[in-house]
C-alpha cells in the first residue's frame, strides 16, 4: 500500500499543474477545474490498474479533457432545456 501512495504522490506532483491548466482552458472556472482534477485523481486512486510510466501524462490529460467535455456537454444540454422550458 505504501508503494501505491508514493507513486500516487509522485503522479500528483508531476502532473497536477498541467492538468489544472488544461481544465481551466476548457472550463474557464477555477472551482470546476479543481473538482475535475480532484475527480480524476480520486478515480485513479480507486482503480486497480496501474498507469504505465511512459503514458502517465497523456493518460491523465486525456482523463481531464474527457471529464471537462462531459461537463461542457451537460451545461449545454441544461441551457437548451432552460431556453425551451423557462
C-alpha positions as a LaTeX table, in Angstrom:
\begin{tabular}{lrrr}
\hline
Residue & $x$ (\AA) & $y$ (\AA) & $z$ (\AA) \\
\hline
Unk1 & 0.00 & 0.00 & 0.00 \\
Unk2 & 2.82 & 2.39 & 0.77 \\
Unk3 & 4.24 & 1.94 & $-2.74$ \\
Unk4 & 0.90 & 2.97 & $-4.23$ \\
Unk5 & 0.88 & 6.09 & $-2.07$ \\
Unk6 & 4.39 & 7.06 & $-3.18$ \\
Unk7 & 3.56 & 6.52 & $-6.84$ \\
Unk8 & 0.32 & 8.44 & $-6.48$ \\
Unk9 & 2.07 & 11.34 & $-4.73$ \\
Unk10 & 4.71 & 11.44 & $-7.46$ \\
Unk11 & 1.99 & 11.48 & $-10.14$ \\
Unk12 & 0.19 & 14.27 & $-8.33$ \\
Unk13 & 3.26 & 16.49 & $-8.03$ \\
Unk14 & 4.46 & 15.79 & $-11.56$ \\
Unk15 & 1.22 & 16.36 & $-13.44$ \\
Unk16 & $-1.12$ & 18.46 & $-11.30$ \\
Unk17 & $-0.17$ & 21.81 & $-12.86$ \\
Unk18 & $-0.64$ & 20.62 & $-16.44$ \\
Unk19 & $-3.97$ & 19.00 & $-15.55$ \\
Unk20 & $-5.12$ & 22.14 & $-13.74$ \\
Unk21 & $-4.22$ & 24.38 & $-16.69$ \\
Unk22 & $-5.96$ & 22.14 & $-19.20$ \\
Unk23 & $-9.13$ & 22.06 & $-17.13$ \\
Unk24 & $-9.11$ & 25.84 & $-16.78$ \\
Unk25 & $-8.54$ & 26.38 & $-20.51$ \\
Unk26 & $-11.59$ & 24.23 & $-21.26$ \\
Unk27 & $-13.92$ & 25.30 & $-18.45$ \\
Unk28 & $-12.82$ & 28.86 & $-17.55$ \\
Unk29 & $-13.92$ & 28.25 & $-13.97$ \\
Unk30 & $-11.47$ & 27.85 & $-11.11$ \\
Unk31 & $-13.79$ & 25.85 & $-8.86$ \\
Unk32 & $-14.79$ & 23.42 & $-11.58$ \\
Unk33 & $-11.22$ & 22.83 & $-12.66$ \\
Unk34 & $-10.25$ & 21.91 & $-9.11$ \\
Unk35 & $-13.16$ & 19.49 & $-8.98$ \\
Unk36 & $-12.21$ & 17.91 & $-12.30$ \\
Unk37 & $-8.60$ & 17.34 & $-11.32$ \\
Unk38 & $-9.64$ & 16.01 & $-7.92$ \\
Unk39 & $-12.15$ & 13.64 & $-9.55$ \\
Unk40 & $-9.53$ & 12.28 & $-11.94$ \\
Unk41 & $-7.10$ & 11.61 & $-9.09$ \\
Unk42 & $-9.84$ & 10.05 & $-6.97$ \\
Unk43 & $-10.83$ & 7.66 & $-9.76$ \\
Unk44 & $-7.20$ & 6.83 & $-10.38$ \\
Unk45 & $-6.74$ & 6.06 & $-6.69$ \\
Unk46 & $-9.77$ & 3.76 & $-6.70$ \\
Unk47 & $-8.74$ & 1.94 & $-9.86$ \\
Unk48 & $-6.95$ & $-1.37$ & $-9.63$ \\
Unk49 & $-4.87$ & $-1.00$ & $-12.78$ \\
Unk50 & $-1.62$ & 0.98 & $-12.66$ \\
Unk51 & $-0.78$ & 3.69 & $-15.19$ \\
Unk52 & 2.28 & 2.89 & $-17.27$ \\
Unk53 & 5.17 & 5.29 & $-16.69$ \\
Unk54 & 5.57 & 6.18 & $-20.37$ \\
Unk55 & 1.90 & 7.13 & $-20.79$ \\
Unk56 & 1.10 & 8.81 & $-17.46$ \\
Unk57 & 0.95 & 12.39 & $-18.72$ \\
Unk58 & $-1.12$ & 11.54 & $-21.79$ \\
Unk59 & $-3.48$ & 9.35 & $-19.76$ \\
Unk60 & $-4.07$ & 11.96 & $-17.07$ \\
Unk61 & $-4.56$ & 14.82 & $-19.54$ \\
Unk62 & $-6.96$ & 12.71 & $-21.58$ \\
Unk63 & $-8.96$ & 11.94 & $-18.43$ \\
Unk64 & $-9.13$ & 15.66 & $-17.60$ \\
Unk65 & $-10.15$ & 16.57 & $-21.16$ \\
Unk66 & $-12.88$ & 13.94 & $-21.25$ \\
Unk67 & $-14.24$ & 14.99 & $-17.87$ \\
Unk68 & $-14.28$ & 18.64 & $-18.98$ \\
Unk69 & $-16.04$ & 17.79 & $-22.24$ \\
Unk70 & $-18.69$ & 15.88 & $-20.28$ \\
Unk71 & $-19.26$ & 18.93 & $-18.08$ \\
Unk72 & $-19.49$ & 21.23 & $-21.10$ \\
Unk73 & $-21.98$ & 18.91 & $-22.80$ \\
Unk74 & $-24.11$ & 18.74 & $-19.67$ \\
Unk75 & $-24.10$ & 22.54 & $-19.33$ \\
Unk76 & $-25.06$ & 22.91 & $-22.97$ \\
Unk77 & $-27.95$ & 20.49 & $-22.57$ \\
Unk78 & $-29.12$ & 22.25 & $-19.41$ \\
Unk79 & $-29.01$ & 25.63 & $-21.16$ \\
Unk80 & $-31.03$ & 24.30 & $-24.11$ \\
Unk81 & $-33.61$ & 22.82 & $-21.78$ \\
Unk82 & $-33.82$ & 26.05 & $-19.82$ \\
Unk83 & $-34.45$ & 28.02 & $-23.03$ \\
Unk84 & $-37.14$ & 25.58 & $-24.15$ \\
Unk85 & $-38.83$ & 25.30 & $-20.78$ \\
Unk86 & $-38.31$ & 28.55 & $-18.84$ \\
\hline
\end{tabular}
